[in-house]
Coordinates of C-alpha atoms and ligand atoms in Angstrom, one line a residue:
M25 CA 0.0 0.0 0.0
I26 CA 0.9 3.7 -0.2
V27 CA -0.4 6.9 1.2
M28 CA -1.1 9.8 -1.0
K29 CA -1.6 13.4 0.5
F30 CA -3.0 16.3 -1.2
G31 CA -2.6 19.8 0.1
G32 CA -5.2 22.5 0.2
S33 CA -4.1 24.0 -3.2
S34 CA -4.5 20.6 -4.9
V35 CA -8.0 20.3 -3.8
A36 CA -9.0 24.0 -3.9
D37 CA -12.0 23.7 -6.1
A38 CA -14.0 21.3 -8.4
E39 CA -11.3 21.4 -11.2
C40 CA -8.6 20.7 -8.7
I41 CA -10.5 17.7 -7.2
R42 CA -11.1 16.3 -10.7
N43 CA -7.3 16.6 -11.4
M44 CA -6.5 15.0 -8.0
A45 CA -8.9 12.1 -8.6
D46 CA -7.3 11.5 -12.1
I47 CA -3.9 11.1 -10.4
V48 CA -5.1 9.0 -7.6
R49 CA -6.9 6.7 -10.0
R50 CA -3.6 5.8 -11.7
Y51 CA -2.3 4.5 -8.3
I52 CA -5.3 2.4 -7.4
P53 CA -3.4 -0.9 -8.2
R54 CA -0.8 0.2 -5.4
R55 CA -3.7 0.4 -2.8
P56 CA -3.6 4.0 -1.7
V57 CA -4.9 5.6 1.5
L58 CA -5.7 9.2 0.7
V59 CA -5.2 12.0 3.1
L60 CA -6.6 15.5 2.3
S61 CA -6.2 19.0 3.6
A62 CA -9.0 21.5 3.8
M63 CA -9.9 22.9 0.4
G64 CA -7.7 26.1 -0.7
D65 CA -7.4 28.5 2.1
S66 CA -10.4 27.3 4.0
T67 CA -8.4 27.0 7.2
D68 CA -7.5 30.7 7.0
Y69 CA -11.0 31.6 6.3
L70 CA -12.3 29.7 9.3
L71 CA -9.9 31.5 11.5
E72 CA -10.9 34.9 10.0
A73 CA -14.6 34.1 10.6
A74 CA -13.8 33.3 14.3
D75 CA -11.8 36.4 14.7
S76 CA -14.6 38.7 13.2
A77 CA -17.1 36.9 15.4
L78 CA -15.0 37.6 18.5
N79 CA -14.0 41.1 17.8
T80 CA -16.9 42.6 15.9
G81 CA -19.6 40.2 16.6
T82 CA -20.1 39.5 12.8
V83 CA -21.3 36.0 12.1
S84 CA -20.4 35.1 8.6
I85 CA -19.1 31.9 7.0
R86 CA -20.0 33.0 3.5
K87 CA -16.6 32.2 2.0
I88 CA -16.6 28.8 3.3
E89 CA -20.2 28.0 2.5
E90 CA -19.9 29.4 -1.0
S91 CA -16.6 27.7 -2.0
H92 CA -17.8 24.3 -0.7
C93 CA -21.4 24.5 -2.2
K94 CA -19.9 25.6 -5.5
A95 CA -17.7 22.5 -5.6
V96 CA -20.5 20.2 -4.8
E97 CA -22.6 21.8 -7.5
E98 CA -20.0 21.8 -10.2
L99 CA -19.1 18.2 -9.6
E100 CA -22.8 17.3 -9.5
L101 CA -22.5 15.5 -6.3
D102 CA -25.3 13.9 -4.3
I103 CA -24.3 14.8 -0.8
E104 CA -25.6 16.9 1.9
I105 CA -23.1 19.1 3.6
T106 CA -25.8 21.3 5.2
P107 CA -25.5 19.7 8.6
L108 CA -21.9 20.4 8.8
I109 CA -22.3 24.0 7.5
E110 CA -25.1 24.5 10.1
E111 CA -23.0 23.1 13.0
L112 CA -20.3 25.5 11.9
K113 CA -22.6 28.5 11.8
N114 CA -23.9 27.7 15.3
L115 CA -20.3 27.5 16.5
V116 CA -19.3 30.9 15.1
L117 CA -22.5 32.5 16.5
G118 CA -21.6 31.0 19.8
I119 CA -18.1 32.6 19.6
S120 CA -19.8 35.9 18.8
M121 CA -22.1 35.6 21.9
I122 CA -19.6 34.3 24.6
K123 CA -16.8 36.6 23.1
E124 CA -14.3 34.0 23.9
L125 CA -12.1 32.0 21.6
T126 CA -10.0 29.3 23.2
R127 CA -7.4 27.2 21.5
K128 CA -9.8 24.3 22.1
T129 CA -12.6 26.1 20.4
K130 CA -10.4 27.2 17.5
D131 CA -9.3 23.5 16.8
Y132 CA -13.0 22.4 16.8
L133 CA -13.6 25.3 14.3
V134 CA -10.9 24.7 11.9
S135 CA -11.7 20.9 11.8
F136 CA -14.6 21.8 9.6
G137 CA -12.2 22.4 6.7
E138 CA -10.8 18.9 6.5
R139 CA -14.2 17.3 7.4
L140 CA -15.8 18.9 4.4
S141 CA -13.1 18.2 2.0
V142 CA -13.0 14.5 2.5
R143 CA -16.7 14.2 2.2
I144 CA -16.8 16.2 -1.0
A145 CA -13.9 14.2 -2.4
S146 CA -15.3 10.8 -1.5
A147 CA -18.6 11.5 -3.0
Y148 CA -16.8 12.5 -6.3
F149 CA -14.8 9.3 -6.2
R150 CA -17.8 7.2 -5.8
K151 CA -19.5 9.1 -8.5
I152 CA -16.7 8.2 -11.0
G153 CA -16.8 4.6 -9.9
V154 CA -14.2 4.3 -7.1
N155 CA -15.3 2.6 -3.9
A156 CA -14.2 5.4 -1.6
K157 CA -15.0 6.1 2.1
S158 CA -14.4 9.4 3.9
I159 CA -13.1 8.9 7.4
D160 CA -12.6 11.5 10.2
A161 CA -9.1 11.0 11.6
W162 CA -10.4 9.9 15.0
D163 CA -12.2 7.0 13.3
A164 CA -9.0 6.1 11.6
G165 CA -7.2 5.9 15.1
F166 CA -5.8 9.3 15.6
L167 CA -5.8 10.0 19.3
S168 CA -3.8 12.9 20.7
D169 CA -3.0 14.7 23.9
D170 CA -5.0 18.0 24.7
D171 CA -2.2 20.4 23.6
Y172 CA -4.8 22.2 21.4
S173 CA -3.4 23.8 18.1
Q174 CA -0.2 21.7 18.3
A175 CA -1.3 18.3 19.7
W176 CA 0.9 15.2 19.8
L177 CA -0.5 11.9 18.9
L178 CA -0.6 9.3 21.6
K179 CA 1.4 5.9 21.4
E180 CA -1.9 4.1 21.1
S181 CA -2.3 5.6 17.7
W182 CA 0.4 3.5 16.2
E183 CA -1.7 0.4 16.8
L184 CA -5.2 1.8 16.2
I185 CA -4.4 3.3 12.8
P186 CA -3.5 0.1 11.0
Q187 CA -6.3 -1.7 12.9
R188 CA -8.8 0.6 11.3
L189 CA -7.4 1.3 7.9
I190 CA -5.9 -2.1 6.7
P191 CA -9.1 -3.9 6.8
L192 CA -10.7 -1.2 4.5
I193 CA -7.8 -1.5 2.1
E194 CA -8.0 -5.2 2.0
K195 CA -11.7 -4.9 1.1
G196 CA -10.6 -2.8 -1.9
V197 CA -11.9 0.5 -0.4
L198 CA -10.1 3.7 -0.9
P199 CA -10.0 5.4 2.5
I200 CA -10.0 9.3 2.5
V201 CA -8.8 10.4 5.8
T202 CA -9.0 14.0 7.1
G203 CA -5.4 15.4 7.4
F204 CA -4.5 17.8 10.4
I205 CA -7.0 16.8 13.1
A206 CA -7.4 14.2 15.8
K207 CA -9.3 13.7 19.1
T208 CA -8.4 13.5 22.7
K209 CA -9.4 10.4 24.8
D210 CA -12.3 12.5 26.1
G211 CA -13.5 13.2 22.6
A212 CA -12.3 16.8 22.1
I213 CA -11.1 17.7 18.6
T214 CA -7.6 18.8 18.3
T215 CA -5.2 19.8 15.6
L216 CA -1.6 18.9 14.8
G217 CA -0.3 22.4 14.0
R218 CA -0.7 24.3 10.7
G219 CA 0.3 22.3 7.8
G220 CA -0.3 19.1 9.9
S221 CA -1.8 17.0 7.2
D222 CA 1.6 16.0 6.1
L223 CA 2.2 14.6 9.4
T224 CA -1.2 12.6 9.2
A225 CA 0.0 11.2 5.9
T226 CA 3.5 10.1 7.3
V227 CA 2.1 8.7 10.5
I228 CA -0.4 6.5 8.5
A229 CA 2.4 5.5 6.1
A230 CA 4.8 4.5 9.0
A231 CA 2.2 2.9 11.2
C232 CA 0.7 0.8 8.3
G233 CA 4.2 -0.2 6.9
A234 CA 3.3 1.4 3.5
E235 CA 5.8 1.3 0.6
E236 CA 5.9 5.1 0.6
A237 CA 4.3 8.4 1.6
Q238 CA 3.5 10.7 -1.4
V239 CA 2.9 14.3 -0.6
W240 CA 1.4 16.1 -3.5
K241 CA 2.0 19.9 -3.6
D242 CA 2.0 22.6 -6.1
V243 CA 5.7 22.7 -6.8
D244 CA 8.1 20.2 -8.4
G245 CA 9.4 18.9 -5.2
I246 CA 11.8 20.4 -2.6
L247 CA 13.7 23.1 -4.5
S248 CA 17.4 24.4 -4.0
G249 CA 15.9 27.8 -3.1
D250 CA 12.6 29.7 -2.9
P251 CA 11.4 30.2 -6.5
R252 CA 10.0 33.6 -5.7
I253 CA 13.5 34.8 -4.7
V254 CA 15.5 32.6 -7.0
P255 CA 13.7 32.0 -10.3
S256 CA 16.5 29.5 -11.4
A257 CA 15.9 27.3 -8.3
K258 CA 15.9 23.6 -9.2
P259 CA 14.1 20.6 -7.7
L260 CA 16.4 18.3 -5.7
S261 CA 16.1 14.6 -6.8
A262 CA 16.7 13.3 -3.3
V263 CA 17.4 14.7 0.2
T264 CA 17.8 12.9 3.6
Y265 CA 15.1 13.2 6.3
E266 CA 17.5 15.3 8.3
E267 CA 18.0 17.8 5.5
A268 CA 14.2 17.8 4.8
A269 CA 13.5 18.7 8.4
E270 CA 16.2 21.4 8.5
L271 CA 14.7 22.8 5.3
A272 CA 11.2 22.9 6.8
Y273 CA 12.2 24.7 9.8
Y274 CA 14.1 27.4 7.9
G275 CA 11.6 28.6 5.5
A276 CA 11.4 26.2 2.6
Q277 CA 7.8 25.4 3.7
V278 CA 7.6 22.2 1.7
L279 CA 6.7 19.9 4.5
H280 CA 5.5 20.3 8.0
P281 CA 8.6 20.2 10.2
R282 CA 7.4 17.2 12.3
A283 CA 6.2 15.3 9.3
M284 CA 9.6 13.5 8.9
Q285 CA 9.7 11.9 12.4
P286 CA 7.3 9.0 11.8
C287 CA 9.1 7.9 8.6
V288 CA 12.7 8.2 10.0
K289 CA 11.6 5.6 12.6
T290 CA 10.5 3.0 10.0
G291 CA 12.7 4.2 7.0
T292 CA 9.5 4.8 4.8
P293 CA 10.5 6.9 2.0
V294 CA 8.6 10.1 1.4
L295 CA 8.1 11.4 -2.2
V296 CA 7.1 15.1 -2.7
K297 CA 5.2 15.4 -6.1
N298 CA 3.4 18.3 -8.0
S299 CA -0.2 17.7 -8.7
Y300 CA 0.0 20.2 -11.5
N301 CA 2.9 18.5 -13.1
P302 CA 2.5 14.7 -12.2
S303 CA 5.1 13.6 -14.7
A304 CA 7.9 15.6 -13.0
P305 CA 10.0 13.1 -10.9
G306 CA 9.6 15.1 -7.6
T307 CA 12.0 14.8 -4.6
R308 CA 12.5 11.6 -2.8
I309 CA 13.2 11.8 1.0
L310 CA 15.3 9.0 2.4
S311 CA 17.6 7.9 5.2
A312 CA 20.7 8.2 3.1
I313 CA 21.6 9.2 -0.5
E314 CA 24.3 7.7 -2.7
K315 CA 27.3 9.9 -3.0
D316 CA 27.1 11.0 -6.5
A317 CA 23.6 12.3 -6.0
A318 CA 25.2 14.9 -3.8
L319 CA 28.1 16.2 -5.8
K320 CA 27.6 19.9 -5.1
P321 CA 28.6 21.0 -1.7
V322 CA 25.4 22.7 -1.1
R323 CA 21.9 21.2 -1.4
A324 CA 19.7 24.1 -0.7
I325 CA 19.6 27.6 0.5
T326 CA 16.7 29.1 2.5
T327 CA 15.8 32.1 4.4
R328 CA 13.3 32.9 7.1
K329 CA 12.5 36.6 7.7
G330 CA 10.8 38.4 10.6
I331 CA 13.4 37.2 13.0
T332 CA 14.2 38.7 16.4
M333 CA 17.8 38.5 17.8
V334 CA 18.2 38.6 21.6
D335 CA 21.7 39.4 22.9
I336 CA 22.1 38.4 26.5
V337 CA 25.4 39.4 28.3
S338 CA 26.1 38.2 31.8
T339 CA 26.3 40.7 34.6
R340 CA 28.0 38.1 36.7
M341 CA 31.7 37.2 36.6
V342 CA 33.4 35.1 33.9
G343 CA 33.5 31.4 34.7
Q344 CA 30.3 31.3 36.7
F345 CA 28.1 28.4 36.0
G346 CA 24.4 28.2 35.7
F347 CA 24.0 31.2 33.4
L348 CA 22.9 29.5 30.4
E349 CA 20.6 27.4 32.5
R350 CA 18.9 30.5 33.8
V351 CA 18.6 32.1 30.5
F352 CA 17.1 29.1 28.9
A353 CA 14.8 28.4 31.9
T354 CA 13.5 32.0 31.3
F355 CA 12.6 31.4 27.7
S356 CA 11.0 28.0 28.6
E357 CA 8.9 29.8 31.3
Y358 CA 7.4 32.1 28.7
H359 CA 6.9 29.3 26.2
V360 CA 9.3 31.2 23.8
S361 CA 10.9 28.7 21.3
V362 CA 14.5 29.6 20.4
D363 CA 15.8 28.7 17.1
I364 CA 19.5 29.5 16.9
V365 CA 21.9 30.0 19.6
A366 CA 25.5 31.2 19.8
T367 CA 27.5 31.6 23.0
S368 CA 30.6 32.8 24.3
E369 CA 32.0 32.9 27.9
V370 CA 29.9 35.7 29.1
S371 CA 27.1 36.2 26.5
V372 CA 24.6 34.3 24.6
S373 CA 22.7 35.3 21.5
V374 CA 19.6 33.6 20.4
T375 CA 17.0 34.1 17.6
L376 CA 13.3 33.6 17.8
D377 CA 10.1 34.5 15.7
T378 CA 9.2 38.1 16.0
A379 CA 5.7 37.1 16.9
Y380 CA 6.4 36.6 20.6
S381 CA 5.9 39.5 22.9
L382 CA 9.0 39.9 24.9
D383 CA 8.3 42.5 27.6
S384 CA 7.9 40.4 30.7
L385 CA 10.6 37.9 29.4
K386 CA 13.1 40.8 29.1
R387 CA 12.3 42.1 32.6
D388 CA 13.1 38.7 34.0
L389 CA 16.3 38.3 32.0
L390 CA 17.4 41.8 33.1
K391 CA 17.7 40.4 36.6
I392 CA 20.7 38.3 35.5
A393 CA 22.1 40.1 32.3
Y394 CA 22.2 43.0 30.0
V395 CA 19.7 42.4 27.3
D396 CA 19.5 43.8 23.8
I397 CA 16.6 43.0 21.5
K398 CA 16.9 43.7 17.9
T399 CA 14.1 43.0 15.5
G400 CA 14.1 43.0 11.6
K401 CA 16.6 40.1 11.2
A402 CA 16.5 37.2 8.7
I403 CA 18.1 33.8 9.1
I404 CA 20.0 32.5 6.0
T405 CA 20.4 28.7 6.1
I406 CA 22.7 26.6 4.0
I407 CA 22.0 22.9 3.9
G408 CA 25.1 21.2 2.7
D409 CA 27.8 18.6 3.0
V410 CA 29.5 18.8 6.4
Q411 CA 32.6 17.3 5.0
R412 CA 32.9 20.5 3.0
S413 CA 32.0 23.0 5.7
S414 CA 35.2 25.1 5.4
E415 CA 34.8 25.5 1.7
I416 CA 31.0 26.4 2.2
L417 CA 31.7 29.0 4.9
N418 CA 34.5 30.4 2.8
R419 CA 32.4 30.9 -0.2
A420 CA 29.3 32.0 1.6
F421 CA 31.1 34.6 3.5
G422 CA 32.8 35.8 0.4
V423 CA 29.4 36.4 -1.1
C424 CA 28.3 38.4 2.0
F425 CA 31.7 40.4 1.9
K426 CA 31.2 41.3 -1.7
L427 CA 27.7 42.4 -1.1
G428 CA 28.9 44.5 1.9
V429 CA 26.6 42.6 4.2
Q430 CA 27.4 42.3 7.9
V431 CA 26.9 38.8 9.3
Q432 CA 25.6 39.3 12.8
M433 CA 25.6 35.7 14.2
I434 CA 26.6 32.4 13.0
S435 CA 25.7 28.8 14.0
Q436 CA 26.6 25.5 12.5
G437 CA 23.9 23.2 13.5
A438 CA 24.5 20.0 15.5
S439 CA 22.6 18.2 13.0
K440 CA 25.6 18.9 11.0
V441 CA 24.0 19.6 7.7
N442 CA 23.0 23.1 8.5
I443 CA 25.0 26.3 8.5
S444 CA 23.0 29.4 9.6
F445 CA 23.6 33.1 9.9
I446 CA 21.9 36.2 10.7
I447 CA 21.7 39.4 8.7
D448 CA 19.4 42.3 8.3
D449 CA 16.0 41.5 6.8
G450 CA 16.4 43.9 4.0
Q451 CA 19.4 42.2 2.8
A452 CA 18.1 38.7 2.6
V453 CA 16.9 38.5 -1.0
D454 CA 20.3 39.7 -2.3
V455 CA 22.2 37.3 -0.1
V456 CA 20.0 34.3 -1.1
R457 CA 20.4 35.1 -4.8
G458 CA 24.1 35.7 -4.4
L459 CA 24.5 32.4 -2.6
H460 CA 22.5 30.5 -5.0
K461 CA 24.5 31.8 -7.9
E462 CA 27.7 30.9 -6.1
F463 CA 26.8 27.5 -5.4
F464 CA 24.4 26.4 -8.2
D465 CA 24.7 28.6 -11.4
Y466 CA 28.2 27.9 -12.5
Ligands
LIG19 N1 -5.7 22.9 6.5 C1 -4.5 22.9 7.4 C2 -3.8 24.1 7.2 O1 -4.0 24.9 6.3 C3 -3.7 21.6 7.5 C4 -2.9 21.5 6.3 O2 -3.3 22.1 5.2 O3 -2.0 20.5 6.3 O4 -2.8 24.4 8.0
MG20 MG1 -3.8 24.3 4.1

């Protein structure tokens, strides 16, 4: 068997759903389980609807209702989505009345996106003669903890998922499972974090011992750079799980960062394919790649903007122990996730997403250190061959030097494939283009 996952842009409307079904049909002999995201930008629209209900008391799910009804109509489907739409309306009305929107309610709310898309898709498959069955993730064995908006799956899921899905496949059914969502043991709906449908797919693949997990996107695979910045960026034929995870964290946004984990455990290959260009080979993600596949020292270059850099200089004496511990305890207390760290004897610099509000954190840190917070930074990450790190560093900083760009912090990741450095936001595009030219276009 295989798992095939299609993201929101691959099921955005009737046309896309037909295209997706065409692709899936070709794979029926390999006994697929299908995982779908919400149609198009439904998740964002759902969150917008909740925000307006909360802040202005407006109760409207027009965008959601229209796009889904339109798809049902255009595909000439014989299904009733009104009960789900009504339930959703009531929920948004409830939010406007109580004027409260907890993470738990948000998860319940966004779940409607995936619940609607699998129902519409399976109705379409049945119409074209494929024996499909839509399944809400919890009925496919997805049990999670109650960390709403970023829930973790419980161990039991590993056994439940194959128990629920394999008998269906053996009966010749095409199971269509909602990506992104799960339920707690108490029956509350949770989500696995934005973009979490990738994780749903890789968990199913790993738990069921699938031959591979296919993740269908709207790009030709994992690219050597962001095509909006570097038009000449090329798809990589293969990357390791480790490289793919690094790329996901640092702005390549091709796969959910946690999506690799289940497949690393079982060695299940992940294949990233383009639903708008199915004949393109795509990118294969594996535990190891043969040497000649990685001839160039650098595999990919990414950037992540909107970064804040925090410089923390100890007010205590040199050689004191426990300083880093206190610094990180403070970050942890405020649930601030730190990305890159560089330390010296008396100071530590870290980066984090600008989205965090840092006032109270700064106040606490000031008790033990001088603190300088600088916003408007970008992380540039080079994923490359560690055996050639000196060459990579030499050439990369040569590019920065020529561009007159000041590098403000450097880190070579412990995962050994990652060299990251911090520069000003405004310089990121030039640096990424310069680096791509240096390492790829020669
Ligand atoms: N629909 C969810 C999101 O937009 C999950 C996903 O697409 O993977 O984040
Ligand atoms: Mg989506």
